[in-house]
């Protein structure tokens, strides 16, 4: 049930120990500002440096959990290479670099892409993104088409089992399987270097709410970026403010290491 998150500024960072927490981060709307086109986003060099510093202080217990494919996260964060769960948990790369991916019927994804492209062809400003295990319909340039796009997505999946429709910020995604970001967090938490640590998850979208619930179940810390109803325990106003918070956290960790 949605509650009233506390401001993230009220969280005492001194209680966060680099050897005792695991950090999981959404990408779009959390590390990168949301753009009209999926390829138009970027992550500042300073933020990539902060992530690298955190990974070093935390023995690698930091991962990206996103709807994007792993290869795209690598491209935006290069040369940094972190553990990543992509396509809402359908693919995952662990801290040792091993890849795991759910089996997906590529012909079914192709069929869905063709159906959504027909909607794109008749509505200027719509972007259809075909991923390995899902298809996303982005309507950021045409927000008035949210209802029509959702109706089209439901028609596209009609008669096909094992598909899930997710609605995020200005995007509708049809994915194979039932995996969620919560499943991805649970999988990471069963492995080193994440196992035995307190989980921290930050995200901005409705697709992050499953992960927030998983974090609450584990007694961890959940952070909502921006507005909207949420079950997260804490909230911060936007991407820029959250990047600054991560930077201060990295400073804290490094200063403690110098004094130990």
PDB file of C-alpha atoms in Angstrom:
ATOM      1  CA  UNK A   1       0.000   0.000   0.000  1.00  0.00           C
ATOM      2  CA  UNK A   2       1.286   3.439  -0.900  1.00  0.00           C
ATOM      3  CA  UNK A   3       2.382   5.561   2.018  1.00  0.00           C
ATOM      4  CA  UNK A   4       4.070   8.901   2.603  1.00  0.00           C
ATOM      5  CA  UNK A   5       7.819   8.576   2.032  1.00  0.00           C
ATOM      6  CA  UNK A   6      10.228  10.534   4.205  1.00  0.00           C
ATOM      7  CA  UNK A   7      12.597  12.997   2.491  1.00  0.00           C
ATOM      8  CA  UNK A   8      15.832  11.244   1.614  1.00  0.00           C
ATOM      9  CA  UNK A   9      17.639  14.118   3.341  1.00  0.00           C
ATOM     10  CA  UNK A  10      16.267  12.748   6.637  1.00  0.00           C
ATOM     11  CA  UNK A  11      18.183   9.479   6.193  1.00  0.00           C
ATOM     12  CA  UNK A  12      21.324   9.406   8.333  1.00  0.00           C
ATOM     13  CA  UNK A  13      24.062   8.382   5.886  1.00  0.00           C
ATOM     14  CA  UNK A  14      26.425   7.619   8.773  1.00  0.00           C
ATOM     15  CA  UNK A  15      24.428   4.451   9.349  1.00  0.00           C
ATOM     16  CA  UNK A  16      25.230   3.187   5.856  1.00  0.00           C
ATOM     17  CA  UNK A  17      28.409   1.124   5.979  1.00  0.00           C
ATOM     18  CA  UNK A  18      30.152   0.299   2.669  1.00  0.00           C
ATOM     19  CA  UNK A  19      30.771  -3.301   3.679  1.00  0.00           C
ATOM     20  CA  UNK A  20      27.213  -3.875   4.858  1.00  0.00           C
ATOM     21  CA  UNK A  21      24.939  -2.502   2.129  1.00  0.00           C
ATOM     22  CA  UNK A  22      24.144  -3.491  -1.445  1.00  0.00           C
ATOM     23  CA  UNK A  23      22.911  -0.782  -3.817  1.00  0.00           C
ATOM     24  CA  UNK A  24      20.522  -1.404  -6.716  1.00  0.00           C
ATOM     25  CA  UNK A  25      19.729   1.404  -9.147  1.00  0.00           C
ATOM     26  CA  UNK A  26      17.175   1.868 -11.884  1.00  0.00           C
ATOM     27  CA  UNK A  27      18.595   3.695 -14.920  1.00  0.00           C
ATOM     28  CA  UNK A  28      16.172   6.007 -16.772  1.00  0.00           C
ATOM     29  CA  UNK A  29      14.751   8.611 -14.420  1.00  0.00           C
ATOM     30  CA  UNK A  30      17.230   7.619 -11.707  1.00  0.00           C
ATOM     31  CA  UNK A  31      20.759   7.917 -13.100  1.00  0.00           C
ATOM     32  CA  UNK A  32      19.791   9.410 -16.482  1.00  0.00           C
ATOM     33  CA  UNK A  33      17.214  12.095 -17.170  1.00  0.00           C
ATOM     34  CA  UNK A  34      14.321  10.767 -19.250  1.00  0.00           C
ATOM     35  CA  UNK A  35      14.467  11.923 -22.883  1.00  0.00           C
ATOM     36  CA  UNK A  36      11.976  11.939 -25.760  1.00  0.00           C
ATOM     37  CA  UNK A  37      13.878   9.105 -27.465  1.00  0.00           C
ATOM     38  CA  UNK A  38      15.530   6.161 -25.640  1.00  0.00           C
ATOM     39  CA  UNK A  39      18.847   6.781 -27.409  1.00  0.00           C
ATOM     40  CA  UNK A  40      18.961  10.454 -26.406  1.00  0.00           C
ATOM     41  CA  UNK A  41      19.781   9.900 -22.726  1.00  0.00           C
ATOM     42  CA  UNK A  42      23.203  10.296 -21.174  1.00  0.00           C
ATOM     43  CA  UNK A  43      24.980   9.854 -17.855  1.00  0.00           C
ATOM     44  CA  UNK A  44      27.532  12.536 -16.920  1.00  0.00           C
ATOM     45  CA  UNK A  45      31.151  11.479 -16.556  1.00  0.00           C
ATOM     46  CA  UNK A  46      31.023  12.656 -12.939  1.00  0.00           C
ATOM     47  CA  UNK A  47      28.160  10.242 -12.199  1.00  0.00           C
ATOM     48  CA  UNK A  48      29.974   7.332 -13.837  1.00  0.00           C
ATOM     49  CA  UNK A  49      32.972   8.181 -11.666  1.00  0.00           C
ATOM     50  CA  UNK A  50      30.773   8.172  -8.554  1.00  0.00           C
ATOM     51  CA  UNK A  51      29.431   4.724  -9.441  1.00  0.00           C
ATOM     52  CA  UNK A  52      32.977   3.446  -9.894  1.00  0.00           C
ATOM     53  CA  UNK A  53      34.005   4.888  -6.528  1.00  0.00           C
ATOM     54  CA  UNK A  54      31.021   3.282  -4.802  1.00  0.00           C
ATOM     55  CA  UNK A  55      31.761  -0.066  -6.451  1.00  0.00           C
ATOM     56  CA  UNK A  56      35.347   0.130  -5.208  1.00  0.00           C
ATOM     57  CA  UNK A  57      34.352   1.021  -1.645  1.00  0.00           C
ATOM     58  CA  UNK A  58      31.608  -1.634  -1.546  1.00  0.00           C
ATOM     59  CA  UNK A  59      33.629  -4.508  -3.031  1.00  0.00           C
ATOM     60  CA  UNK A  60      31.423  -4.460  -6.121  1.00  0.00           C
ATOM     61  CA  UNK A  61      28.031  -4.695  -4.355  1.00  0.00           C
ATOM     62  CA  UNK A  62      26.270  -2.236  -6.666  1.00  0.00           C
ATOM     63  CA  UNK A  63      24.084  -3.188  -9.641  1.00  0.00           C
ATOM     64  CA  UNK A  64      21.805  -1.624 -12.241  1.00  0.00           C
ATOM     65  CA  UNK A  65      18.251  -3.037 -12.422  1.00  0.00           C
ATOM     66  CA  UNK A  66      16.491  -1.708 -15.505  1.00  0.00           C
ATOM     67  CA  UNK A  67      14.053  -2.263 -18.317  1.00  0.00           C
ATOM     68  CA  UNK A  68      16.849  -1.652 -20.820  1.00  0.00           C
ATOM     69  CA  UNK A  69      19.004  -4.456 -22.258  1.00  0.00           C
ATOM     70  CA  UNK A  70      22.379  -4.994 -20.588  1.00  0.00           C
ATOM     71  CA  UNK A  71      24.254  -3.965 -23.750  1.00  0.00           C
ATOM     72  CA  UNK A  72      22.657  -0.500 -23.666  1.00  0.00           C
ATOM     73  CA  UNK A  73      23.625   0.066 -20.030  1.00  0.00           C
ATOM     74  CA  UNK A  74      27.206  -0.883 -20.882  1.00  0.00           C
ATOM     75  CA  UNK A  75      27.182   1.635 -23.727  1.00  0.00           C
ATOM     76  CA  UNK A  76      25.910   4.476 -21.548  1.00  0.00           C
ATOM     77  CA  UNK A  77      28.236   3.709 -18.626  1.00  0.00           C
ATOM     78  CA  UNK A  78      31.400   2.735 -20.510  1.00  0.00           C
ATOM     79  CA  UNK A  79      34.144   2.121 -19.551  1.00  0.00           C
ATOM     80  CA  UNK A  80      32.401   1.141 -16.317  1.00  0.00           C
ATOM     81  CA  UNK A  81      31.048  -2.433 -16.325  1.00  0.00           C
ATOM     82  CA  UNK A  82      28.705  -3.204 -13.424  1.00  0.00           C
ATOM     83  CA  UNK A  83      26.439  -6.144 -12.600  1.00  0.00           C
ATOM     84  CA  UNK A  84      23.177  -5.522 -14.463  1.00  0.00           C
ATOM     85  CA  UNK A  85      19.682  -6.998 -14.583  1.00  0.00           C
ATOM     86  CA  UNK A  86      18.127  -6.009 -17.907  1.00  0.00           C
ATOM     87  CA  UNK A  87      14.647  -6.133 -19.452  1.00  0.00           C
ATOM     88  CA  UNK A  88      12.992  -6.183 -16.025  1.00  0.00           C
ATOM     89  CA  UNK A  89      14.952  -9.234 -14.878  1.00  0.00           C
ATOM     90  CA  UNK A  90      14.759 -11.336 -18.052  1.00  0.00           C
ATOM     91  CA  UNK A  91      18.522 -11.097 -18.457  1.00  0.00           C
ATOM     92  CA  UNK A  92      21.207 -10.680 -15.812  1.00  0.00           C
ATOM     93  CA  UNK A  93      24.971 -10.365 -15.526  1.00  0.00           C
ATOM     94  CA  UNK A  94      26.351 -11.172 -12.093  1.00  0.00           C
ATOM     95  CA  UNK A  95      29.401  -9.723 -10.347  1.00  0.00           C
ATOM     96  CA  UNK A  96      31.632 -12.401 -11.905  1.00  0.00           C
ATOM     97  CA  UNK A  97      30.496 -11.439 -15.403  1.00  0.00           C
ATOM     98  CA  UNK A  98      28.382 -14.559 -15.991  1.00  0.00           C
ATOM     99  CA  UNK A  99      25.279 -13.957 -18.122  1.00  0.00           C
ATOM    100  CA  UNK A 100      21.884 -15.547 -17.570  1.00  0.00           C
ATOM    101  CA  UNK A 101      18.854 -15.031 -19.789  1.00  0.00           C
ATOM    102  CA  UNK A 102      15.353 -16.479 -19.905  1.00  0.00           C
ATOM    103  CA  UNK A 103      14.457 -18.506 -22.980  1.00  0.00           C
ATOM    104  CA  UNK A 104      12.279 -16.408 -25.284  1.00  0.00           C
ATOM    105  CA  UNK A 105      10.408 -17.174 -28.510  1.00  0.00           C
ATOM    106  CA  UNK A 106      12.001 -14.647 -30.871  1.00  0.00           C
ATOM    107  CA  UNK A 107       9.252 -15.118 -33.456  1.00  0.00           C
ATOM    108  CA  UNK A 108       6.663 -14.059 -30.877  1.00  0.00           C
ATOM    109  CA  UNK A 109       8.632 -10.883 -30.079  1.00  0.00           C
ATOM    110  CA  UNK A 110       8.908 -10.183 -33.820  1.00  0.00           C
ATOM    111  CA  UNK A 111       5.149 -10.552 -34.177  1.00  0.00           C
ATOM    112  CA  UNK A 112       4.535  -8.126 -31.308  1.00  0.00           C
ATOM    113  CA  UNK A 113       6.983  -5.625 -32.797  1.00  0.00           C
ATOM    114  CA  UNK A 114       5.166  -5.714 -36.121  1.00  0.00           C
ATOM    115  CA  UNK A 115       1.817  -5.104 -34.441  1.00  0.00           C
ATOM    116  CA  UNK A 116       3.124  -2.157 -32.448  1.00  0.00           C
ATOM    117  CA  UNK A 117       4.829  -0.724 -35.537  1.00  0.00           C
ATOM    118  CA  UNK A 118       1.425  -0.541 -37.206  1.00  0.00           C
ATOM    119  CA  UNK A 119       0.340   1.757 -34.364  1.00  0.00           C
ATOM    120  CA  UNK A 120       3.547   3.754 -34.842  1.00  0.00           C
ATOM    121  CA  UNK A 121       2.908   4.135 -38.578  1.00  0.00           C
ATOM    122  CA  UNK A 122      -0.477   5.712 -37.972  1.00  0.00           C
ATOM    123  CA  UNK A 123       0.592   7.979 -35.083  1.00  0.00           C
ATOM    124  CA  UNK A 124       3.455  10.424 -35.579  1.00  0.00           C
ATOM    125  CA  UNK A 125       5.823  10.756 -32.624  1.00  0.00           C
ATOM    126  CA  UNK A 126       5.463   7.177 -31.398  1.00  0.00           C
ATOM    127  CA  UNK A 127       8.716   5.185 -30.988  1.00  0.00           C
ATOM    128  CA  UNK A 128       8.732   1.378 -31.011  1.00  0.00           C
ATOM    129  CA  UNK A 129      11.783  -0.293 -29.475  1.00  0.00           C
ATOM    130  CA  UNK A 130      12.363  -3.987 -30.147  1.00  0.00           C
ATOM    131  CA  UNK A 131      14.466  -5.697 -27.463  1.00  0.00           C
ATOM    132  CA  UNK A 132      15.595  -9.317 -27.228  1.00  0.00           C
ATOM    133  CA  UNK A 133      12.714 -10.320 -24.970  1.00  0.00           C
ATOM    134  CA  UNK A 134      10.255  -7.439 -25.146  1.00  0.00           C
ATOM    135  CA  UNK A 135       8.863  -4.613 -27.249  1.00  0.00           C
ATOM    136  CA  UNK A 136       8.374  -1.089 -25.906  1.00  0.00           C
ATOM    137  CA  UNK A 137       6.031   1.572 -27.242  1.00  0.00           C
ATOM    138  CA  UNK A 138       7.262   5.034 -26.209  1.00  0.00           C
ATOM    139  CA  UNK A 139       4.704   7.838 -26.367  1.00  0.00           C
ATOM    140  CA  UNK A 140       6.565  10.665 -24.579  1.00  0.00           C
ATOM    141  CA  UNK A 141       6.060  12.908 -27.621  1.00  0.00           C
ATOM    142  CA  UNK A 142       2.342  11.993 -27.750  1.00  0.00           C
ATOM    143  CA  UNK A 143       1.130  11.643 -24.133  1.00  0.00           C
ATOM    144  CA  UNK A 144      -2.488  11.930 -25.249  1.00  0.00           C
ATOM    145  CA  UNK A 145      -2.109   8.495 -26.884  1.00  0.00           C
ATOM    146  CA  UNK A 146      -1.554   6.604 -23.605  1.00  0.00           C
ATOM    147  CA  UNK A 147      -5.020   5.030 -23.546  1.00  0.00           C
ATOM    148  CA  UNK A 148      -5.016   4.176 -27.254  1.00  0.00           C
ATOM    149  CA  UNK A 149      -1.540   2.679 -26.982  1.00  0.00           C
ATOM    150  CA  UNK A 150      -2.542   0.496 -24.053  1.00  0.00           C
ATOM    151  CA  UNK A 151      -5.632  -0.725 -25.915  1.00  0.00           C
ATOM    152  CA  UNK A 152      -3.435  -1.579 -28.910  1.00  0.00           C
ATOM    153  CA  UNK A 153      -0.993  -3.467 -26.656  1.00  0.00           C
ATOM    154  CA  UNK A 154      -3.801  -5.549 -25.150  1.00  0.00           C
ATOM    155  CA  UNK A 155      -5.056  -6.370 -28.633  1.00  0.00           C
ATOM    156  CA  UNK A 156      -1.522  -7.388 -29.650  1.00  0.00           C
ATOM    157  CA  UNK A 157      -1.174  -9.929 -26.820  1.00  0.00           C
ATOM    158  CA  UNK A 158      -4.699 -11.300 -27.120  1.00  0.00           C
ATOM    159  CA  UNK A 159      -4.558 -15.061 -27.551  1.00  0.00           C
ATOM    160  CA  UNK A 160      -0.891 -15.376 -26.589  1.00  0.00           C
ATOM    161  CA  UNK A 161       0.136 -16.805 -23.221  1.00  0.00           C
ATOM    162  CA  UNK A 162       3.194 -15.970 -21.145  1.00  0.00           C
ATOM    163  CA  UNK A 163       3.230 -12.259 -21.961  1.00  0.00           C
ATOM    164  CA  UNK A 164       3.130  -9.350 -19.544  1.00  0.00           C
ATOM    165  CA  UNK A 165       2.161  -5.727 -20.232  1.00  0.00           C
ATOM    166  CA  UNK A 166       3.999  -3.121 -18.175  1.00  0.00           C
ATOM    167  CA  UNK A 167       3.144   0.572 -18.136  1.00  0.00           C
ATOM    168  CA  UNK A 168       5.873   2.989 -17.106  1.00  0.00           C
ATOM    169  CA  UNK A 169       6.500   6.679 -17.582  1.00  0.00           C
ATOM    170  CA  UNK A 170       5.303   7.405 -21.117  1.00  0.00           C
ATOM    171  CA  UNK A 171       6.046   3.833 -22.182  1.00  0.00           C
ATOM    172  CA  UNK A 172       4.097   0.594 -22.584  1.00  0.00           C
ATOM    173  CA  UNK A 173       6.161  -2.557 -22.706  1.00  0.00           C
ATOM    174  CA  UNK A 174       5.146  -6.097 -23.641  1.00  0.00           C
ATOM    175  CA  UNK A 175       7.581  -8.653 -22.287  1.00  0.00           C
ATOM    176  CA  UNK A 176       7.889 -12.396 -22.220  1.00  0.00           C
ATOM    177  CA  UNK A 177       7.869 -14.209 -18.886  1.00  0.00           C
ATOM    178  CA  UNK A 178       6.794 -13.106 -15.428  1.00  0.00           C
ATOM    179  CA  UNK A 179      10.151 -11.972 -14.046  1.00  0.00           C
ATOM    180  CA  UNK A 180      10.205  -8.586 -12.328  1.00  0.00           C
ATOM    181  CA  UNK A 181      12.807  -6.258 -10.885  1.00  0.00           C
ATOM    182  CA  UNK A 182      11.999  -7.788  -7.498  1.00  0.00           C
ATOM    183  CA  UNK A 183      13.098 -11.185  -8.836  1.00  0.00           C
ATOM    184  CA  UNK A 184      16.332  -9.625 -10.087  1.00  0.00           C
ATOM    185  CA  UNK A 185      17.091  -8.090  -6.692  1.00  0.00           C
ATOM    186  CA  UNK A 186      16.397 -11.425  -4.973  1.00  0.00           C
ATOM    187  CA  UNK A 187      18.720 -13.225  -7.378  1.00  0.00           C
ATOM    188  CA  UNK A 188      21.548 -10.758  -6.754  1.00  0.00           C
ATOM    189  CA  UNK A 189      21.022 -10.944  -2.989  1.00  0.00           C
ATOM    190  CA  UNK A 190      21.581 -14.706  -3.095  1.00  0.00           C
ATOM    191  CA  UNK A 191      25.089 -14.187  -4.525  1.00  0.00           C
ATOM    192  CA  UNK A 192      28.366 -12.591  -3.527  1.00  0.00           C
ATOM    193  CA  UNK A 193      29.175  -9.783  -3.025  1.00  0.00           C
ATOM    194  CA  UNK A 194      25.532  -8.854  -2.289  1.00  0.00           C
ATOM    195  CA  UNK A 195      24.598 -11.722   0.049  1.00  0.00           C
ATOM    196  CA  UNK A 196      24.194 -10.850   3.716  1.00  0.00           C
ATOM    197  CA  UNK A 197      24.044  -7.093   3.132  1.00  0.00           C
ATOM    198  CA  UNK A 198      21.211  -4.628   3.613  1.00  0.00           C
ATOM    199  CA  UNK A 199      19.622  -3.839   0.249  1.00  0.00           C
ATOM    200  CA  UNK A 200      19.098  -0.266  -0.986  1.00  0.00           C
ATOM    201  CA  UNK A 201      17.008   0.275  -4.143  1.00  0.00           C
ATOM    202  CA  UNK A 202      16.387   3.564  -5.954  1.00  0.00           C
ATOM    203  CA  UNK A 203      13.955   3.997  -8.847  1.00  0.00           C
ATOM    204  CA  UNK A 204      11.469   6.430 -10.326  1.00  0.00           C
ATOM    205  CA  UNK A 205       8.786   4.414 -12.095  1.00  0.00           C
ATOM    206  CA  UNK A 206       5.778   2.220 -11.354  1.00  0.00           C
ATOM    207  CA  UNK A 207       7.819  -0.734 -12.632  1.00  0.00           C
ATOM    208  CA  UNK A 208      10.100  -0.221  -9.595  1.00  0.00           C
ATOM    209  CA  UNK A 209       7.304  -0.739  -7.070  1.00  0.00           C
ATOM    210  CA  UNK A 210       7.748  -4.540  -7.057  1.00  0.00           C
ATOM    211  CA  UNK A 211      11.388  -3.993  -6.131  1.00  0.00           C
ATOM    212  CA  UNK A 212      10.407  -1.519  -3.396  1.00  0.00           C
ATOM    213  CA  UNK A 213       8.151  -4.202  -1.903  1.00  0.00           C
ATOM    214  CA  UNK A 214      10.989  -6.729  -2.062  1.00  0.00           C
ATOM    215  CA  UNK A 215      13.287  -4.250  -0.308  1.00  0.00           C
ATOM    216  CA  UNK A 216      10.692  -3.688   2.432  1.00  0.00           C
ATOM    217  CA  UNK A 217      10.363  -7.450   2.892  1.00  0.00           C
ATOM    218  CA  UNK A 218      14.119  -7.629   3.409  1.00  0.00           C
ATOM    219  CA  UNK A 219      14.215  -4.690   5.827  1.00  0.00           C
ATOM    220  CA  UNK A 220      16.168  -2.532   3.401  1.00  0.00           C
ATOM    221  CA  UNK A 221      15.955   1.057   2.170  1.00  0.00           C
ATOM    222  CA  UNK A 222      13.789   2.058  -0.807  1.00  0.00           C
ATOM    223  CA  UNK A 223      14.105   5.431  -2.530  1.00  0.00           C
ATOM    224  CA  UNK A 224      11.589   6.959  -4.935  1.00  0.00           C
ATOM    225  CA  UNK A 225      12.957   9.505  -7.413  1.00  0.00           C
ATOM    226  CA  UNK A 226      10.398  12.207  -8.195  1.00  0.00           C
ATOM    227  CA  UNK A 227       6.655  12.363  -7.637  1.00  0.00           C
ATOM    228  CA  UNK A 228       3.834   9.843  -7.735  1.00  0.00           C
ATOM    229  CA  UNK A 229       2.344   7.351  -5.316  1.00  0.00           C
ATOM    230  CA  UNK A 230       4.813   4.813  -4.006  1.00  0.00           C
ATOM    231  CA  UNK A 231       5.467   2.211  -1.334  1.00  0.00           C
ATOM    232  CA  UNK A 232       9.079   3.451  -1.049  1.00  0.00           C
ATOM    233  CA  UNK A 233      10.271   4.603   2.374  1.00  0.00           C
ATOM    234  CA  UNK A 234      12.137   7.690   1.109  1.00  0.00           C
ATOM    235  CA  UNK A 235      11.754  10.215  -1.690  1.00  0.00           C
ATOM    236  CA  UNK A 236      14.076  12.664  -3.428  1.00  0.00           C
ATOM    237  CA  UNK A 237      12.918  15.271  -5.939  1.00  0.00           C
ATOM    238  CA  UNK A 238      14.775  14.335  -9.103  1.00  0.00           C
ATOM    239  CA  UNK A 239      17.711  12.819 -10.945  1.00  0.00           C
ATOM    240  CA  UNK A 240      20.097  15.709 -10.279  1.00  0.00           C
ATOM    241  CA  UNK A 241      19.439  15.657  -6.543  1.00  0.00           C
ATOM    242  CA  UNK A 242      19.849  11.887  -6.415  1.00  0.00           C
ATOM    243  CA  UNK A 243      23.156  12.044  -8.285  1.00  0.00           C
ATOM    244  CA  UNK A 244      24.366  14.544  -5.680  1.00  0.00           C
ATOM    245  CA  UNK A 245      23.232  12.230  -2.878  1.00  0.00           C
ATOM    246  CA  UNK A 246      25.187   9.338  -4.408  1.00  0.00           C
ATOM    247  CA  UNK A 247      28.236  11.586  -4.707  1.00  0.00           C
ATOM    248  CA  UNK A 248      28.040  12.540  -1.035  1.00  0.00           C
ATOM    249  CA  UNK A 249      27.641   8.871  -0.125  1.00  0.00           C
ATOM    250  CA  UNK A 250      30.805   8.016  -2.084  1.00  0.00           C
ATOM    251  CA  UNK A 251      32.623  10.849  -0.254  1.00  0.00           C
ATOM    252  CA  UNK A 252      31.443   9.461   3.102  1.00  0.00           C
ATOM    253  CA  UNK A 253      32.652   5.957   2.277  1.00  0.00           C
ATOM    254  CA  UNK A 254      36.057   7.110   1.102  1.00  0.00           C
ATOM    255  CA  UNK A 255      36.548   9.365   4.124  1.00  0.00           C
ATOM    256  CA  UNK A 256      35.766   6.485   6.464  1.00  0.00           C
ATOM    257  CA  UNK A 257      38.271   4.269   4.713  1.00  0.00           C
ATOM    258  CA  UNK A 258      40.945   6.943   5.189  1.00  0.00           C
ATOM    259  CA  UNK A 259      40.302   7.139   8.926  1.00  0.00           C
ATOM    260  CA  UNK A 260      40.098   3.395   9.582  1.00  0.00           C
TER     261      UNK A 260
END
